[in-house]
């Protein structure tokens, strides 16, 4: 069930292609109209069918990415140590240069692969932070709009109560 405040992403529709990967915030809980489950999204005109929305859990994703990054950095350090030990062991026990050259190349390939994964995770983390900053800015704008309309309503109520007080005073 999609609720107000949930973060969602569009999928499997033309709008998903147009807004590829954009994270939306739900303005309302999901509701049913003419047999279709719908929800309103912030900064999106009209309602949107929930069958084309997928919830996203940003905090846990970020934590997961950071944990994976730390694990890969530890694995990278372990492989570097293993490489150093392999080179030392190969130098001590084998005169055949092709053996430790092969081990060295193997370790270099593993390190390169881990560094590429590490870069990919950092990039994903940057996109997450960019989307999060954009959503915070959008929420600030929404709060400013709500405050403007609330202040406007309060002024209107004060004006009406003054008018009513004057009418009662002059009616006496």
PDB file of C-alpha atoms in Angstrom:
ATOM      1  CA  UNK A   1       0.000   0.000   0.000  1.00  0.00           C
ATOM      2  CA  UNK A   2       1.406   3.345  -1.047  1.00  0.00           C
ATOM      3  CA  UNK A   3       0.969   6.144   1.487  1.00  0.00           C
ATOM      4  CA  UNK A   4       1.532   9.885   1.652  1.00  0.00           C
ATOM      5  CA  UNK A   5       5.258  10.627   1.956  1.00  0.00           C
ATOM      6  CA  UNK A   6       6.425   7.352   0.364  1.00  0.00           C
ATOM      7  CA  UNK A   7       9.200   7.640  -2.196  1.00  0.00           C
ATOM      8  CA  UNK A   8       8.430   5.939  -5.520  1.00  0.00           C
ATOM      9  CA  UNK A   9       9.863   5.546  -9.003  1.00  0.00           C
ATOM     10  CA  UNK A  10       7.889   5.042 -12.241  1.00  0.00           C
ATOM     11  CA  UNK A  11       8.331   1.876 -14.305  1.00  0.00           C
ATOM     12  CA  UNK A  12       6.907   0.029 -17.342  1.00  0.00           C
ATOM     13  CA  UNK A  13       5.199   3.030 -18.948  1.00  0.00           C
ATOM     14  CA  UNK A  14       5.922   6.002 -21.214  1.00  0.00           C
ATOM     15  CA  UNK A  15       6.163   8.374 -18.241  1.00  0.00           C
ATOM     16  CA  UNK A  16       8.890   6.137 -16.774  1.00  0.00           C
ATOM     17  CA  UNK A  17      10.949   6.634 -19.922  1.00  0.00           C
ATOM     18  CA  UNK A  18      10.374  10.383 -19.801  1.00  0.00           C
ATOM     19  CA  UNK A  19      11.312  10.601 -16.082  1.00  0.00           C
ATOM     20  CA  UNK A  20      13.934   7.834 -16.044  1.00  0.00           C
ATOM     21  CA  UNK A  21      14.983   7.065 -12.465  1.00  0.00           C
ATOM     22  CA  UNK A  22      13.375  10.175 -10.910  1.00  0.00           C
ATOM     23  CA  UNK A  23      12.311   9.595  -7.336  1.00  0.00           C
ATOM     24  CA  UNK A  24       8.844  11.015  -6.608  1.00  0.00           C
ATOM     25  CA  UNK A  25       7.207  11.752  -3.248  1.00  0.00           C
ATOM     26  CA  UNK A  26       3.540  10.785  -2.820  1.00  0.00           C
ATOM     27  CA  UNK A  27       1.247  13.694  -1.910  1.00  0.00           C
ATOM     28  CA  UNK A  28      -1.640  11.381  -0.954  1.00  0.00           C
ATOM     29  CA  UNK A  29      -2.379   7.853   0.138  1.00  0.00           C
ATOM     30  CA  UNK A  30      -3.421   5.582  -2.701  1.00  0.00           C
ATOM     31  CA  UNK A  31      -7.135   5.575  -3.487  1.00  0.00           C
ATOM     32  CA  UNK A  32      -9.503   3.906  -5.929  1.00  0.00           C
ATOM     33  CA  UNK A  33     -11.377   5.686  -8.726  1.00  0.00           C
ATOM     34  CA  UNK A  34     -13.339   3.852 -11.414  1.00  0.00           C
ATOM     35  CA  UNK A  35     -11.715   0.558 -10.398  1.00  0.00           C
ATOM     36  CA  UNK A  36      -8.164   1.928 -10.725  1.00  0.00           C
ATOM     37  CA  UNK A  37      -5.740   2.450  -7.798  1.00  0.00           C
ATOM     38  CA  UNK A  38      -4.268   5.987  -8.021  1.00  0.00           C
ATOM     39  CA  UNK A  39      -2.047   8.394  -6.081  1.00  0.00           C
ATOM     40  CA  UNK A  40      -1.030  12.056  -6.436  1.00  0.00           C
ATOM     41  CA  UNK A  41       2.715  12.804  -6.690  1.00  0.00           C
ATOM     42  CA  UNK A  42       4.488  16.017  -5.691  1.00  0.00           C
ATOM     43  CA  UNK A  43       5.414  18.169  -8.704  1.00  0.00           C
ATOM     44  CA  UNK A  44       3.394  15.954 -11.043  1.00  0.00           C
ATOM     45  CA  UNK A  45       0.207  17.188 -12.641  1.00  0.00           C
ATOM     46  CA  UNK A  46      -2.745  14.876 -12.012  1.00  0.00           C
ATOM     47  CA  UNK A  47      -2.950  11.460 -10.436  1.00  0.00           C
ATOM     48  CA  UNK A  48      -0.879   8.414 -11.415  1.00  0.00           C
ATOM     49  CA  UNK A  49      -1.752   4.667 -11.415  1.00  0.00           C
ATOM     50  CA  UNK A  50       0.078   2.783  -8.664  1.00  0.00           C
ATOM     51  CA  UNK A  51       0.572  -0.262 -10.882  1.00  0.00           C
ATOM     52  CA  UNK A  52       3.397   1.707 -12.573  1.00  0.00           C
ATOM     53  CA  UNK A  53       5.046   2.805  -9.310  1.00  0.00           C
ATOM     54  CA  UNK A  54       7.639   1.033  -7.176  1.00  0.00           C
ATOM     55  CA  UNK A  55       8.442   2.110  -3.612  1.00  0.00           C
ATOM     56  CA  UNK A  56      12.071   2.957  -2.899  1.00  0.00           C
ATOM     57  CA  UNK A  57      13.766   2.763   0.466  1.00  0.00           C
ATOM     58  CA  UNK A  58      16.548   5.313   0.276  1.00  0.00           C
ATOM     59  CA  UNK A  59      18.006   5.082   3.785  1.00  0.00           C
ATOM     60  CA  UNK A  60      18.474   1.341   3.668  1.00  0.00           C
ATOM     61  CA  UNK A  61      19.823   1.527   0.108  1.00  0.00           C
ATOM     62  CA  UNK A  62      22.406   4.092   1.157  1.00  0.00           C
ATOM     63  CA  UNK A  63      23.401   1.984   4.162  1.00  0.00           C
ATOM     64  CA  UNK A  64      23.605  -1.074   1.915  1.00  0.00           C
ATOM     65  CA  UNK A  65      25.773   0.750  -0.634  1.00  0.00           C
ATOM     66  CA  UNK A  66      28.103   2.039   2.067  1.00  0.00           C
ATOM     67  CA  UNK A  67      28.411  -1.427   3.615  1.00  0.00           C
ATOM     68  CA  UNK A  68      29.179  -2.917   0.207  1.00  0.00           C
ATOM     69  CA  UNK A  69      31.748  -0.182  -0.422  1.00  0.00           C
ATOM     70  CA  UNK A  70      33.446  -0.891   2.926  1.00  0.00           C
ATOM     71  CA  UNK A  71      33.456  -4.625   2.248  1.00  0.00           C
ATOM     72  CA  UNK A  72      35.038  -4.074  -1.155  1.00  0.00           C
ATOM     73  CA  UNK A  73      37.658  -1.743   0.278  1.00  0.00           C
ATOM     74  CA  UNK A  74      38.543  -4.392   2.881  1.00  0.00           C
ATOM     75  CA  UNK A  75      38.673  -7.018   0.131  1.00  0.00           C
ATOM     76  CA  UNK A  76      40.915  -4.720  -1.905  1.00  0.00           C
ATOM     77  CA  UNK A  77      43.314  -4.356   1.042  1.00  0.00           C
ATOM     78  CA  UNK A  78      43.277  -8.114   1.592  1.00  0.00           C
ATOM     79  CA  UNK A  79      44.066  -8.736  -2.078  1.00  0.00           C
ATOM     80  CA  UNK A  80      46.903  -6.194  -2.007  1.00  0.00           C
ATOM     81  CA  UNK A  81      48.396  -7.966   1.027  1.00  0.00           C
ATOM     82  CA  UNK A  82      47.890 -11.307  -0.669  1.00  0.00           C
ATOM     83  CA  UNK A  83      49.618  -9.952  -3.759  1.00  0.00           C
ATOM     84  CA  UNK A  84      52.592  -8.783  -1.704  1.00  0.00           C
ATOM     85  CA  UNK A  85      52.785 -12.172   0.043  1.00  0.00           C
ATOM     86  CA  UNK A  86      52.460 -14.003  -3.279  1.00  0.00           C
ATOM     87  CA  UNK A  87      55.272 -11.999  -4.824  1.00  0.00           C
ATOM     88  CA  UNK A  88      57.491 -12.592  -1.763  1.00  0.00           C
ATOM     89  CA  UNK A  89      56.664 -16.308  -1.686  1.00  0.00           C
ATOM     90  CA  UNK A  90      57.173 -16.680  -5.407  1.00  0.00           C
ATOM     91  CA  UNK A  91      60.519 -14.921  -5.199  1.00  0.00           C
ATOM     92  CA  UNK A  92      61.627 -17.149  -2.315  1.00  0.00           C
ATOM     93  CA  UNK A  93      60.431 -20.510  -3.640  1.00  0.00           C
ATOM     94  CA  UNK A  94      60.344 -20.338  -7.426  1.00  0.00           C
ATOM     95  CA  UNK A  95      62.832 -19.289  -9.986  1.00  0.00           C
ATOM     96  CA  UNK A  96      60.247 -19.575 -12.712  1.00  0.00           C
ATOM     97  CA  UNK A  97      59.227 -15.961 -13.382  1.00  0.00           C
ATOM     98  CA  UNK A  98      56.190 -16.990 -15.412  1.00  0.00           C
ATOM     99  CA  UNK A  99      54.469 -18.434 -12.311  1.00  0.00           C
ATOM    100  CA  UNK A 100      54.498 -15.299 -10.182  1.00  0.00           C
ATOM    101  CA  UNK A 101      53.983 -13.136 -13.237  1.00  0.00           C
ATOM    102  CA  UNK A 102      50.758 -15.098 -13.820  1.00  0.00           C
ATOM    103  CA  UNK A 103      49.750 -14.684 -10.137  1.00  0.00           C
ATOM    104  CA  UNK A 104      50.583 -10.997 -10.286  1.00  0.00           C
ATOM    105  CA  UNK A 105      48.430 -10.500 -13.401  1.00  0.00           C
ATOM    106  CA  UNK A 106      45.588 -12.456 -11.783  1.00  0.00           C
ATOM    107  CA  UNK A 107      45.721 -10.278  -8.665  1.00  0.00           C
ATOM    108  CA  UNK A 108      45.893  -7.109 -10.773  1.00  0.00           C
ATOM    109  CA  UNK A 109      42.755  -8.171 -12.657  1.00  0.00           C
ATOM    110  CA  UNK A 110      40.926  -8.803  -9.360  1.00  0.00           C
ATOM    111  CA  UNK A 111      42.025  -5.421  -8.011  1.00  0.00           C
ATOM    112  CA  UNK A 112      40.942  -3.674 -11.230  1.00  0.00           C
ATOM    113  CA  UNK A 113      37.535  -5.367 -11.029  1.00  0.00           C
ATOM    114  CA  UNK A 114      37.074  -4.321  -7.389  1.00  0.00           C
ATOM    115  CA  UNK A 115      38.131  -0.760  -8.155  1.00  0.00           C
ATOM    116  CA  UNK A 116      35.555  -0.587 -10.975  1.00  0.00           C
ATOM    117  CA  UNK A 117      32.859  -1.881  -8.605  1.00  0.00           C
ATOM    118  CA  UNK A 118      34.017   0.629  -5.994  1.00  0.00           C
ATOM    119  CA  UNK A 119      33.720   3.488  -8.538  1.00  0.00           C
ATOM    120  CA  UNK A 120      30.262   2.267  -9.573  1.00  0.00           C
ATOM    121  CA  UNK A 121      29.043   2.253  -5.956  1.00  0.00           C
ATOM    122  CA  UNK A 122      30.490   5.729  -5.335  1.00  0.00           C
ATOM    123  CA  UNK A 123      28.681   6.983  -8.462  1.00  0.00           C
ATOM    124  CA  UNK A 124      25.388   5.437  -7.284  1.00  0.00           C
ATOM    125  CA  UNK A 125      25.903   7.058  -3.884  1.00  0.00           C
ATOM    126  CA  UNK A 126      26.451  10.452  -5.592  1.00  0.00           C
ATOM    127  CA  UNK A 127      23.170  10.068  -7.538  1.00  0.00           C
ATOM    128  CA  UNK A 128      21.388   9.159  -4.308  1.00  0.00           C
ATOM    129  CA  UNK A 129      22.731  12.278  -2.555  1.00  0.00           C
ATOM    130  CA  UNK A 130      21.807  14.446  -5.566  1.00  0.00           C
ATOM    131  CA  UNK A 131      18.218  13.092  -5.596  1.00  0.00           C
ATOM    132  CA  UNK A 132      17.968  13.488  -1.819  1.00  0.00           C
ATOM    133  CA  UNK A 133      19.110  17.148  -2.018  1.00  0.00           C
ATOM    134  CA  UNK A 134      16.605  17.824  -4.811  1.00  0.00           C
ATOM    135  CA  UNK A 135      13.767  16.250  -2.785  1.00  0.00           C
ATOM    136  CA  UNK A 136      14.724  18.341   0.278  1.00  0.00           C
ATOM    137  CA  UNK A 137      14.611  21.509  -1.835  1.00  0.00           C
ATOM    138  CA  UNK A 138      11.197  20.530  -3.232  1.00  0.00           C
ATOM    139  CA  UNK A 139       9.863  19.878   0.271  1.00  0.00           C
ATOM    140  CA  UNK A 140      11.169  23.292   1.442  1.00  0.00           C
ATOM    141  CA  UNK A 141       9.311  24.981  -1.441  1.00  0.00           C
ATOM    142  CA  UNK A 142       6.123  23.062  -0.573  1.00  0.00           C
ATOM    143  CA  UNK A 143       6.392  24.171   3.083  1.00  0.00           C
ATOM    144  CA  UNK A 144       6.892  27.807   2.018  1.00  0.00           C
ATOM    145  CA  UNK A 145       3.771  27.610  -0.179  1.00  0.00           C
ATOM    146  CA  UNK A 146       1.753  26.075   2.663  1.00  0.00           C
ATOM    147  CA  UNK A 147       2.961  28.823   5.067  1.00  0.00           C
ATOM    148  CA  UNK A 148       2.015  31.523   2.519  1.00  0.00           C
ATOM    149  CA  UNK A 149      -1.531  30.210   2.159  1.00  0.00           C
ATOM    150  CA  UNK A 150      -1.898  29.706   5.929  1.00  0.00           C
ATOM    151  CA  UNK A 151      -0.719  33.285   6.584  1.00  0.00           C
ATOM    152  CA  UNK A 152      -3.109  34.539   3.907  1.00  0.00           C
ATOM    153  CA  UNK A 153      -6.030  32.645   5.515  1.00  0.00           C
ATOM    154  CA  UNK A 154      -5.104  33.998   8.989  1.00  0.00           C
ATOM    155  CA  UNK A 155      -5.103  37.602   7.678  1.00  0.00           C
ATOM    156  CA  UNK A 156      -8.475  37.021   6.062  1.00  0.00           C
ATOM    157  CA  UNK A 157      -9.934  35.659   9.342  1.00  0.00           C
ATOM    158  CA  UNK A 158      -8.555  38.619  11.346  1.00  0.00           C
ATOM    159  CA  UNK A 159     -10.056  41.062   8.849  1.00  0.00           C
ATOM    160  CA  UNK A 160     -13.467  39.348   9.049  1.00  0.00           C
ATOM    161  CA  UNK A 161     -13.453  39.303  12.873  1.00  0.00           C
ATOM    162  CA  UNK A 162     -12.579  43.049  12.966  1.00  0.00           C
ATOM    163  CA  UNK A 163     -15.365  43.759  10.499  1.00  0.00           C
ATOM    164  CA  UNK A 164     -17.822  41.740  12.602  1.00  0.00           C
ATOM    165  CA  UNK A 165     -16.730  43.535  15.804  1.00  0.00           C
ATOM    166  CA  UNK A 166     -17.251  46.930  14.162  1.00  0.00           C
ATOM    167  CA  UNK A 167     -20.683  45.918  12.881  1.00  0.00           C
ATOM    168  CA  UNK A 168     -21.696  44.756  16.366  1.00  0.00           C
ATOM    169  CA  UNK A 169     -20.376  47.994  17.904  1.00  0.00           C
ATOM    170  CA  UNK A 170     -22.279  50.221  15.514  1.00  0.00           C
ATOM    171  CA  UNK A 171     -25.449  48.109  15.719  1.00  0.00           C
ATOM    172  CA  UNK A 172     -25.721  48.848  19.487  1.00  0.00           C
TER     173      UNK A 172
END
